[in-house]
XYZ file of C-alpha atoms in Angstrom:
715
model
C 36.161 106.230 134.749
C 38.128 104.145 132.063
C 40.577 102.851 134.830
C 38.029 100.125 135.144
C 38.718 98.662 132.156
C 42.519 98.514 132.107
C 44.439 95.349 131.669
C 47.229 96.280 133.776
C 51.007 94.611 133.470
C 52.976 95.139 136.063
C 56.410 93.981 136.940
C 59.515 95.067 139.163
C 61.206 97.842 137.738
C 64.731 96.297 138.029
C 66.302 97.829 134.622
C 65.272 99.305 131.782
C 64.769 96.199 129.371
C 61.941 95.295 131.880
C 58.505 94.831 129.967
C 60.198 95.444 126.489
C 59.620 92.028 124.898
C 56.234 92.703 124.709
C 55.560 95.733 122.799
C 52.613 97.568 123.456
C 49.864 98.687 120.411
C 47.559 101.200 119.686
C 45.672 101.368 115.762
C 43.151 103.636 114.561
C 42.723 103.197 110.782
C 45.833 102.642 108.592
C 47.929 104.296 111.409
C 49.361 101.952 114.608
C 51.612 102.697 117.377
C 54.032 100.499 119.042
C 56.194 101.171 122.146
C 57.110 99.586 125.019
C 55.503 99.189 128.221
C 56.640 103.189 129.688
C 55.095 104.234 126.590
C 58.831 105.026 125.109
C 59.286 104.460 121.217
C 63.096 103.949 120.969
C 63.484 102.424 117.263
C 64.053 99.062 116.502
C 60.533 97.587 115.544
C 58.709 100.168 116.967
C 57.581 103.680 115.741
C 54.400 105.572 115.029
C 53.501 104.135 111.485
C 51.088 105.513 108.845
C 50.492 103.429 105.821
C 53.656 101.530 106.231
C 55.837 104.289 106.653
C 57.619 105.005 110.529
C 56.749 109.045 110.979
C 58.055 108.688 114.994
C 60.987 106.368 115.548
C 62.224 107.998 118.856
C 59.535 109.580 121.389
C 61.266 108.651 125.279
C 60.317 110.573 127.886
C 63.081 110.942 130.813
C 62.219 113.167 134.331
C 65.513 114.668 135.949
C 67.210 112.991 133.113
C 66.785 109.659 134.042
C 64.162 107.644 132.725
C 60.762 107.305 135.390
C 60.474 104.030 137.827
C 57.560 102.314 135.975
C 54.885 101.179 138.473
C 52.132 99.666 135.639
C 50.671 99.862 132.497
C 49.128 98.322 130.273
C 46.390 98.748 127.051
C 42.662 99.284 128.236
C 40.906 96.548 127.373
C 38.669 98.159 124.579
C 42.134 98.635 123.034
C 41.596 102.369 122.937
C 44.018 103.732 125.593
C 47.173 103.353 126.619
C 48.088 104.324 129.806
C 51.591 103.885 132.066
C 51.711 104.728 135.945
C 55.226 105.686 136.616
C 57.056 107.757 139.699
C 60.181 109.589 139.647
C 63.653 108.353 140.692
C 65.487 110.986 143.013
C 65.740 114.356 140.986
C 68.644 116.376 140.679
C 69.125 119.065 143.297
C 67.427 122.787 141.694
C 68.359 125.890 143.828
C 70.279 123.565 145.959
C 67.567 121.046 147.269
C 66.761 117.796 145.384
C 63.491 116.120 145.427
C 63.252 112.326 146.536
C 62.316 109.333 144.860
C 58.219 108.026 144.817
C 57.143 111.791 145.352
C 55.512 112.272 142.116
C 53.337 111.058 140.058
C 53.307 110.918 136.462
C 50.715 109.022 134.224
C 51.057 108.720 130.553
C 47.872 108.264 128.818
C 47.357 108.219 125.175
C 45.194 107.037 121.838
C 45.213 107.408 118.039
C 42.629 109.005 116.241
C 42.395 110.206 112.516
C 46.017 109.608 111.873
C 47.341 111.395 115.100
C 48.747 110.219 118.392
C 47.559 112.266 121.245
C 48.826 112.113 124.713
C 48.465 113.387 128.260
C 51.300 113.755 130.758
C 50.074 114.211 133.843
C 52.246 114.747 137.120
C 51.386 115.367 140.691
C 53.097 116.483 143.503
C 52.189 113.996 146.425
C 55.451 115.330 148.418
C 55.795 117.638 151.513
C 57.663 120.661 149.323
C 57.491 122.213 146.124
C 59.392 120.662 142.920
C 60.996 122.129 140.369
C 60.322 119.204 137.692
C 62.915 119.102 134.318
C 60.906 117.186 131.988
C 62.601 116.097 128.976
C 61.104 114.062 125.817
C 63.565 112.803 123.047
C 62.538 112.488 119.450
C 63.461 111.738 115.760
C 61.723 110.755 112.754
C 63.550 108.869 110.325
C 60.620 108.133 107.557
C 61.365 104.208 107.046
C 59.539 102.033 104.930
C 58.147 98.964 106.905
C 60.248 96.739 104.877
C 63.016 98.681 106.291
C 62.367 98.407 109.797
C 61.692 94.348 109.343
C 65.633 94.464 108.150
C 65.535 94.854 104.338
C 68.538 97.116 103.239
C 67.974 100.000 100.711
C 71.015 100.895 98.373
C 69.363 104.409 97.965
C 66.533 105.983 99.441
C 65.263 109.489 99.619
C 65.983 112.574 101.065
C 65.214 113.788 105.079
C 64.694 116.902 105.302
C 66.313 119.164 108.541
C 63.444 119.458 111.154
C 61.597 122.670 111.286
C 61.057 124.712 114.828
C 58.338 126.508 115.332
C 57.278 127.540 119.132
C 55.891 124.630 120.692
C 56.202 122.745 116.988
C 58.483 120.380 115.296
C 57.731 119.721 111.784
C 59.695 116.555 110.011
C 59.205 115.875 106.216
C 61.120 113.208 104.177
C 60.939 113.365 100.153
C 60.938 109.617 98.740
C 62.371 108.394 95.882
C 58.826 107.797 94.350
C 58.458 111.745 94.506
C 55.993 111.790 97.719
C 56.622 114.162 100.034
C 55.941 112.434 103.658
C 55.671 114.437 106.785
C 54.884 114.495 110.353
C 54.533 117.134 113.678
C 54.976 117.196 116.710
C 53.730 119.709 119.576
C 53.532 120.612 122.815
C 50.560 122.174 124.870
C 53.321 124.301 127.047
C 55.968 126.189 125.382
C 59.665 123.862 126.492
C 62.248 125.792 127.856
C 64.680 125.020 125.055
C 63.266 122.942 121.828
C 65.464 121.704 119.258
C 65.226 119.403 116.122
C 65.812 116.330 118.476
C 64.714 117.384 122.055
C 61.945 118.970 124.174
C 63.111 120.321 127.536
C 60.433 121.227 130.110
C 61.143 123.188 133.725
C 57.786 123.052 135.413
C 57.177 124.378 139.039
C 54.853 122.188 140.889
C 53.670 122.975 143.968
C 52.853 120.528 146.893
C 49.765 118.698 146.312
C 49.135 120.372 142.759
C 48.990 118.519 139.691
C 49.910 119.927 135.882
C 49.182 118.307 132.610
C 51.271 118.542 129.649
C 49.463 117.857 126.628
C 51.353 116.192 123.355
C 50.085 115.355 119.343
C 52.033 113.676 116.842
C 50.084 114.675 113.392
C 50.770 113.454 110.018
C 50.976 116.382 108.087
C 50.714 119.717 109.771
C 49.936 120.162 113.175
C 47.236 122.421 114.611
C 47.808 125.668 116.992
C 49.790 124.161 120.071
C 46.732 126.056 122.214
C 44.401 124.032 120.680
C 45.646 120.307 122.329
C 43.708 120.797 125.374
C 40.444 121.154 123.743
C 41.139 118.700 121.317
C 41.855 116.221 123.607
C 38.602 116.202 125.507
C 36.662 117.133 122.530
C 37.936 113.648 120.790
C 37.544 111.528 124.515
C 34.154 112.023 123.980
C 33.817 110.386 120.582
C 36.067 107.758 121.753
C 33.429 106.913 124.553
C 30.814 106.803 121.828
C 33.236 104.192 119.723
C 34.127 101.905 122.880
C 30.321 101.641 123.029
C 29.540 100.378 119.346
C 29.044 96.395 119.202
C 28.810 94.585 116.064
C 27.019 91.428 115.736
C 25.944 88.845 118.213
C 27.597 88.789 121.773
C 28.415 86.056 123.372
C 28.976 85.301 126.828
C 30.010 82.310 129.290
C 27.927 82.647 132.266
C 30.256 83.174 135.387
C 33.215 82.166 134.173
C 35.015 85.619 134.243
C 38.143 84.105 133.143
C 36.589 82.595 129.553
C 34.256 86.123 129.640
C 37.432 87.996 129.707
C 39.041 85.835 127.009
C 35.758 86.373 124.850
C 35.946 89.777 125.477
C 39.801 90.855 124.688
C 39.381 88.737 121.370
C 36.370 90.940 120.383
C 38.226 93.970 121.371
C 40.860 92.704 119.607
C 39.268 92.251 116.354
C 37.534 95.617 116.840
C 40.862 97.191 117.091
C 42.373 95.341 113.792
C 38.852 96.216 111.799
C 39.534 99.464 109.229
C 36.226 100.593 107.845
C 37.119 100.952 104.425
C 34.910 102.580 100.995
C 33.970 98.913 100.641
C 33.294 98.487 104.181
C 34.798 96.510 107.239
C 38.584 94.968 106.733
C 40.232 93.213 109.452
C 44.097 94.041 109.416
C 46.137 90.873 109.885
C 48.178 91.814 112.965
C 50.685 94.494 114.225
C 53.205 95.416 113.589
C 54.190 93.644 110.872
C 50.920 93.076 109.150
C 48.566 96.031 109.702
C 47.470 95.911 106.236
C 44.594 94.046 104.211
C 45.620 90.393 103.508
C 43.088 88.352 101.341
C 43.869 85.014 103.148
C 44.014 86.471 106.931
C 40.960 88.479 105.875
C 38.811 85.987 104.683
C 39.610 83.329 107.416
C 38.974 85.755 109.936
C 35.606 86.901 108.432
C 34.676 83.182 108.457
C 35.611 82.756 111.728
C 33.122 85.542 112.708
C 30.715 85.059 109.820
C 27.722 83.688 112.612
C 28.233 86.340 114.554
C 28.635 89.133 112.476
C 28.102 88.621 108.524
C 29.215 91.777 107.623
C 32.946 91.588 107.983
C 32.571 88.777 105.563
C 30.482 91.238 103.032
C 33.418 93.869 103.179
C 36.191 91.678 103.015
C 34.504 90.066 99.402
C 33.540 93.401 98.598
C 36.993 94.915 99.097
C 38.811 91.874 97.515
C 36.168 91.594 94.236
C 37.838 95.156 93.989
C 41.445 93.846 93.578
C 40.892 91.003 91.324
C 43.872 90.730 89.072
C 43.033 91.506 85.078
C 46.554 90.698 84.025
C 49.135 88.155 83.844
C 52.275 89.765 85.862
C 54.885 87.796 86.940
C 56.877 89.948 89.547
C 53.084 90.384 91.362
C 52.451 86.856 90.719
C 48.921 87.659 89.150
C 47.283 86.432 86.376
C 43.277 86.902 85.311
C 40.800 86.516 88.116
C 43.001 85.880 91.258
C 42.796 87.348 94.369
C 45.403 89.202 95.910
C 47.367 88.118 98.676
C 48.416 91.296 100.216
C 48.937 95.225 99.556
C 51.257 97.670 100.542
C 51.400 101.904 100.716
C 55.249 102.113 101.392
C 57.685 103.766 99.178
C 59.109 100.297 98.662
C 56.168 99.209 97.470
C 55.219 101.969 95.385
C 58.543 101.800 93.555
C 58.715 97.959 93.320
C 61.158 97.389 95.338
C 59.482 94.968 96.967
C 56.531 93.141 95.178
C 53.932 93.622 98.010
C 51.934 96.467 96.541
C 49.194 94.770 95.107
C 50.510 90.928 95.373
C 48.809 87.826 94.518
C 51.387 85.061 95.629
C 48.892 83.404 97.356
C 47.438 79.746 95.945
C 44.658 79.609 98.296
C 42.958 82.753 98.493
C 41.164 82.773 95.462
C 39.430 79.271 96.532
C 38.684 80.798 99.401
C 37.460 83.933 98.457
C 34.582 81.936 96.672
C 34.010 79.297 99.072
C 33.728 82.289 101.606
C 31.160 83.981 99.428
C 29.169 80.748 99.382
C 29.357 80.491 103.337
C 27.766 84.130 103.356
C 24.896 83.375 101.195
C 23.902 80.526 103.683
C 24.378 82.740 106.582
C 22.566 85.597 105.122
C 20.577 84.448 101.852
C 21.652 88.548 100.924
C 21.470 87.601 97.467
C 21.592 90.948 96.105
C 25.528 91.162 97.488
C 26.069 87.535 95.502
C 24.840 88.847 92.236
C 27.382 92.181 92.411
C 29.836 89.840 93.033
C 28.880 87.182 90.301
C 31.385 88.565 87.499
C 34.111 88.580 90.203
C 33.283 84.744 91.476
C 33.146 83.839 87.657
C 36.276 85.574 87.320
C 37.765 83.426 90.175
C 36.357 80.371 89.264
C 38.014 81.044 85.824
C 41.372 81.223 87.364
C 41.102 77.819 89.140
C 40.000 76.401 86.078
C 42.723 78.250 83.678
C 45.219 79.044 85.787
C 45.494 77.365 89.180
C 45.803 73.959 87.543
C 49.683 74.519 85.822
C 50.236 70.945 84.766
C 46.260 69.792 84.018
C 46.013 67.191 86.388
C 42.845 68.807 88.103
C 45.034 70.230 91.310
C 45.219 73.642 92.288
C 49.173 74.085 92.390
C 52.102 77.189 92.721
C 55.332 77.966 91.685
C 56.724 81.264 92.116
C 56.566 83.361 88.899
C 59.542 85.461 89.903
C 62.768 84.747 92.646
C 61.002 88.054 94.386
C 58.033 86.803 95.216
C 57.171 83.871 97.808
C 58.471 80.694 97.576
C 55.663 78.794 99.058
C 52.011 80.001 98.635
C 50.012 78.058 101.290
C 49.457 79.643 104.842
C 52.675 77.734 105.605
C 54.774 80.557 103.417
C 57.745 79.828 105.208
C 60.871 78.312 102.984
C 61.344 75.086 105.033
C 57.475 74.515 105.452
C 56.591 72.301 102.590
C 58.972 69.046 102.695
C 59.033 65.396 101.651
C 59.419 62.692 104.840
C 63.183 62.548 104.864
C 62.974 66.184 104.844
C 63.913 66.564 101.060
C 62.320 69.724 99.569
C 59.966 69.504 96.370
C 60.116 70.638 92.964
C 57.443 72.588 91.474
C 54.749 72.906 90.910
C 53.351 72.008 94.548
C 49.801 70.793 94.986
C 49.257 71.579 98.546
C 46.572 69.286 100.374
C 44.478 72.125 102.073
C 44.113 73.887 98.923
C 42.169 70.979 97.495
C 40.011 71.382 100.483
C 39.465 74.651 99.320
C 38.950 74.208 95.825
C 36.141 71.266 96.870
C 34.371 74.318 98.831
C 34.660 76.816 96.270
C 33.055 74.587 93.626
C 30.646 73.249 95.951
C 29.832 76.880 97.110
C 29.662 77.993 93.438
C 27.222 75.439 92.556
C 24.744 76.062 94.932
C 24.952 80.069 94.491
C 24.616 79.477 90.875
C 21.360 77.271 91.666
C 19.966 79.760 93.359
C 20.411 82.531 90.809
C 19.576 80.022 87.900
C 22.891 80.047 85.826
C 22.764 76.573 84.138
C 26.391 76.223 84.759
C 25.725 74.566 88.572
C 25.698 71.160 87.672
C 28.768 71.631 86.088
C 30.286 73.084 89.490
C 29.057 70.218 91.398
C 31.154 67.399 88.987
C 34.197 69.423 89.400
C 33.403 69.102 92.868
C 33.162 65.642 93.246
C 35.707 65.003 90.717
C 38.121 66.964 92.472
C 36.969 65.001 95.844
C 37.565 61.380 94.499
C 41.034 62.805 92.946
C 42.082 64.101 96.632
C 41.102 60.641 98.275
C 42.839 58.545 95.539
C 46.049 60.890 95.194
C 46.545 61.973 98.879
C 45.462 59.184 101.117
C 48.483 57.051 102.836
C 46.167 54.480 103.897
C 49.619 52.790 105.652
C 49.774 56.143 107.846
C 45.727 56.586 108.142
C 46.268 59.961 107.019
C 46.707 62.134 104.166
C 50.520 63.869 102.881
C 50.580 67.226 103.200
C 51.450 67.859 99.149
C 52.153 66.527 95.796
C 55.148 67.598 94.459
C 56.044 68.722 90.428
C 56.443 64.967 90.073
C 53.334 63.659 91.059
C 54.902 62.219 94.432
C 53.824 62.474 97.995
C 55.206 64.808 100.511
C 54.399 62.648 103.197
C 55.524 64.749 106.037
C 52.193 64.043 108.756
C 50.976 67.774 109.136
C 47.877 69.583 110.457
C 46.815 70.561 106.690
C 44.988 67.391 107.004
C 42.958 69.449 109.788
C 41.985 72.326 106.958
C 40.682 69.491 105.077
C 38.373 68.436 107.512
C 36.945 71.458 108.206
C 35.733 71.759 104.026
C 34.081 68.607 104.056
C 35.939 66.738 101.365
C 36.958 63.585 103.054
C 34.897 60.500 104.034
C 33.673 59.914 107.219
C 35.801 57.018 107.648
C 39.165 58.721 106.686
C 37.685 61.898 108.772
C 37.836 59.483 112.015
C 41.079 58.342 111.296
C 42.730 61.662 110.876
C 40.637 63.214 113.850
C 42.390 60.585 116.178
C 45.876 61.144 115.049
C 45.477 64.795 115.340
C 44.324 64.000 118.739
C 47.293 61.976 119.860
C 50.777 63.307 121.680
C 52.162 63.686 118.329
C 49.802 66.947 117.103
C 48.381 67.682 120.692
C 50.978 69.664 122.929
C 48.325 70.602 125.509
C 48.301 74.029 124.701
C 46.449 73.328 121.461
C 47.758 71.304 117.666
C 51.363 71.743 116.293
C 51.644 72.185 112.922
C 53.432 69.183 112.232
C 53.515 65.823 114.173
C 56.365 65.173 116.752
C 58.830 63.267 115.010
C 58.631 64.253 111.633
C 61.801 65.265 109.672
C 62.223 68.893 109.954
C 60.143 69.179 113.569
C 60.717 71.646 115.433
C 58.777 73.261 118.441
C 60.285 76.608 118.084
C 59.863 76.918 114.444
C 57.652 79.632 112.430
C 55.915 76.656 110.896
C 57.351 73.094 111.611
C 56.173 72.378 115.237
C 54.599 75.456 116.328
C 50.798 75.640 117.595
C 48.874 78.368 115.815
C 45.583 79.265 117.402
C 44.098 79.339 114.286
C 45.058 76.674 112.652
C 43.940 74.561 115.798
C 40.661 76.252 115.069
C 40.299 75.454 111.537
C 41.161 71.775 112.721
C 38.804 71.516 115.367
C 36.084 72.937 113.495
C 36.827 70.542 110.747
C 36.329 67.471 113.567
C 32.749 68.789 114.732
C 31.785 68.594 111.038
C 31.846 64.983 111.352
C 30.275 65.122 114.345
C 33.011 65.490 116.975
C 32.525 67.952 120.109
C 33.895 66.620 123.051
C 37.083 66.522 121.432
C 36.616 69.940 120.478
C 35.625 71.127 123.861
C 38.606 69.688 124.959
C 40.747 71.499 122.171
C 38.667 74.756 123.134
C 39.766 74.350 126.829
C 43.545 74.069 125.766
C 43.267 76.973 124.038
C 41.889 78.715 126.767
C 44.359 77.628 128.798
C 47.073 79.335 126.247
C 45.170 82.598 126.167
C 44.916 82.706 129.918
C 48.817 82.650 130.145
C 48.783 85.381 127.324
C 47.266 87.727 129.215
C 43.638 86.925 127.287
C 45.339 87.704 124.031
C 46.333 84.723 121.970
C 49.582 85.620 119.870
C 50.193 84.673 116.124
C 51.778 81.188 117.191
C 53.553 80.280 120.143
C 56.089 77.454 120.477
C 54.936 73.758 120.600
C 56.616 72.296 123.197
C 54.568 69.777 125.442
C 52.442 71.205 128.309
C 54.199 70.983 131.727
C 52.420 71.380 135.282
C 52.912 74.811 136.473
C 54.714 76.372 133.138
C 52.993 78.393 131.022
C 53.236 77.983 126.958
C 56.270 78.809 125.455
C 56.157 82.423 123.528
C 57.782 82.846 120.089
C 59.863 85.768 119.791
C 58.590 87.590 116.892
C 54.829 86.807 116.807
C 52.278 89.110 115.670
C 50.249 90.575 118.819
C 47.381 90.723 118.194
C 46.531 89.186 115.578
C 43.014 88.892 113.721
C 43.129 85.175 113.030
C 44.082 84.520 116.262
C 41.629 86.834 117.889
C 38.786 84.882 115.882
C 39.520 81.147 116.576
C 37.568 81.445 120.080
C 34.828 82.735 117.891
C 34.863 79.243 115.537
C 35.605 76.986 118.196
C 32.938 77.987 119.834
C 30.363 77.562 116.968
C 32.032 74.277 116.163
C 31.862 73.116 119.989
C 28.097 73.903 120.430
C 27.415 72.163 116.919
C 25.749 75.556 115.874
C 24.771 76.548 111.777
C 22.602 79.142 110.555
C 20.126 79.180 107.087
C 19.162 82.554 106.883
C 16.847 81.163 103.941
C 15.311 78.747 106.177
C 14.949 81.228 109.009
C 16.733 78.085 110.798
C 19.297 77.885 113.810
C 20.399 74.671 114.312
C 22.054 73.052 117.033
C 23.446 69.629 116.792
C 24.622 67.976 120.196
C 26.079 70.720 121.697
C 28.712 70.701 123.825
C 31.081 73.074 126.315
C 34.453 73.258 127.855
C 35.168 71.921 131.308
C 35.020 74.769 133.790
C 31.693 76.269 131.715
C 28.584 75.149 132.571
C 26.183 78.196 130.825
C 26.786 80.044 127.769
C 24.598 82.880 126.171
C 24.298 84.374 122.750
C 22.534 87.734 122.673
C 20.972 89.186 119.487
C 21.843 86.893 116.977
C 20.342 87.741 113.360
C 18.958 85.455 111.184
C 17.193 87.153 108.566
C 14.507 89.263 109.723
C 14.531 88.283 112.866
C 16.449 87.876 116.194
C 17.119 85.351 118.564
C 19.025 84.779 122.435
C 20.035 81.827 122.709
C 21.109 80.214 126.711
C 22.821 76.762 126.829
C 23.619 75.079 130.063
C 24.986 71.815 131.416
C 22.977 69.781 132.509
C 22.684 66.302 133.906
C 26.005 65.532 132.107
C 24.472 66.621 128.635
C 24.267 70.512 127.204
C 20.993 71.736 126.362
C 19.793 75.144 124.239
C 17.202 77.307 125.534
C 15.908 79.800 123.242
C 15.183 83.314 125.297
C 13.926 86.423 123.734
C 12.944 86.082 119.654
C 11.591 88.385 117.286
C 10.920 87.860 113.494
C 10.852 85.045 111.671
C 13.240 82.842 113.242
C 13.048 78.927 114.536
C 15.682 77.091 116.623
C 15.802 73.210 115.516
C 18.149 71.221 118.615
C 18.875 67.557 117.879
C 21.437 65.065 119.823
């Protein structure tokens, strides 16, 4: 039954390197696995990780001393199971006879649940004779911190203890320099013929036409009794079947366009995969493999992308970040009172302070975004019970903006890292070479990024709106701050001769006049005048930015432009989505529909799963977009991009206090003539909407409706 949901990756099995460029990821909570297309873990970037520690660094299957020949493999569309189908190469002679290639079907099927890896290896003999089947697992556990896996060299590390072998189990353990003993245990449902610290060898007698199952578990801490594996597999499968049916929020479907529906479903499944239910509520981890942890900026933007569909995600993000708001100034952590965290890690190196990311605050934009998201959440839900609970945190965040965010008193939010161990650039484009002058020079600090001023404008405005509802006498002051900041940005960042905004101001107040996608984020916040927004939109839709697969982060022809770079000419789906939503805010619909179509085209080439980023080369007829080699996949804000762009292209806004859904001049991308939204919750009401293209226009019709919710359609 599950095979009907599979996304298969099929390739000619020519050599052992086939399929290794894209790792297969599974995740549950803080535990995730990345492996190759055979399901093998062979060190490098792959492994079984929990709380930023690799607890299984090798786990490879061979049949008759050879890797089996892969037929197909993939992760199910709901991201619950990985399955690899393979067959044997010629088996070595056993008793004078050898089995030919292609008579044995092997299915490796696995999932992660409750901090454990569960795998079933099913072997079926389709030959005309009985088979003696030699099967071997090679394994190891290096307990590497994720920063070691990423390449950081440690001068010292703790002690790896000799593995303990017990019948069908091998237990690995490591005592770190932090004094914490970490263990993992590998257990088999059948007794191996030989079991060592790194190898389990089996010899199965498999009659013709018969099948045999081997169950394997890798648990953190101690293993259960080996004879329980079969029962546990089937018991947990039942619970997984219930989990895969769970859906949060509204459902969006694209009529009869199966490809678009596949993209919507895959994106929703990727969000579900990356969301972890924490004590404070659901939180979208940023991405696998490197960023499977809460990030402030990523969590906020992902929650904002999903806000109209599933506002509960924003509530979880806001509550989690409020609980980790800084209360002291610490240079190593880049913290100051009221600041919202950038990143948190749980590995040994973070605990010991070898890296600053145990709880790190080096993001200049996250605090502003925290307040702005709270305002958007309040409007979407009218949940002022939550806003009241968060109000002290929101006031503290505003205090950081006023007292710490503006280091030189010029009215702009800026940054300069407080310690050499921190990030040198602290906006979303945080690579070392992402902010520069028009001639390529790097600016002196402190740096005031363009988009951060937009976030700050949105924050002051949101604080004023929430304060007015709560009866806070400072609401007018906050509204005035927003308008003062608007005027300051328009005066100091606008380049009339370019018809565009500078990406930043340096420490001398000089414009960094590179032309970048940062201006698209400014549109998203609603800061620019309509005339300037129109000019920015027009330029962003030229070939300078448009690759044909989405918008580049840096305009073609700028100093440091490189379509293969991380931030200087690549395409990030979330960046394109924010710019598109910004254009839509100023009334643009058809160009947004065009950009949505381009991003959909990109998704189709990436098997409907958008990566973190891809190269910004121009689209060529008949050629796919060019992948960025180490992009995270899946990535939360890449997966959320389609939903923000759908909201933008439909001109859809929700005001829960008024019980109102507004649809203003909706459009649809080419090839999509119908779209439905079901179970859209607004206050105490629920409404279903149907969009359809008629006579060259897109119209919206309400379907089912309950409670107090109204639709207002214009355009």
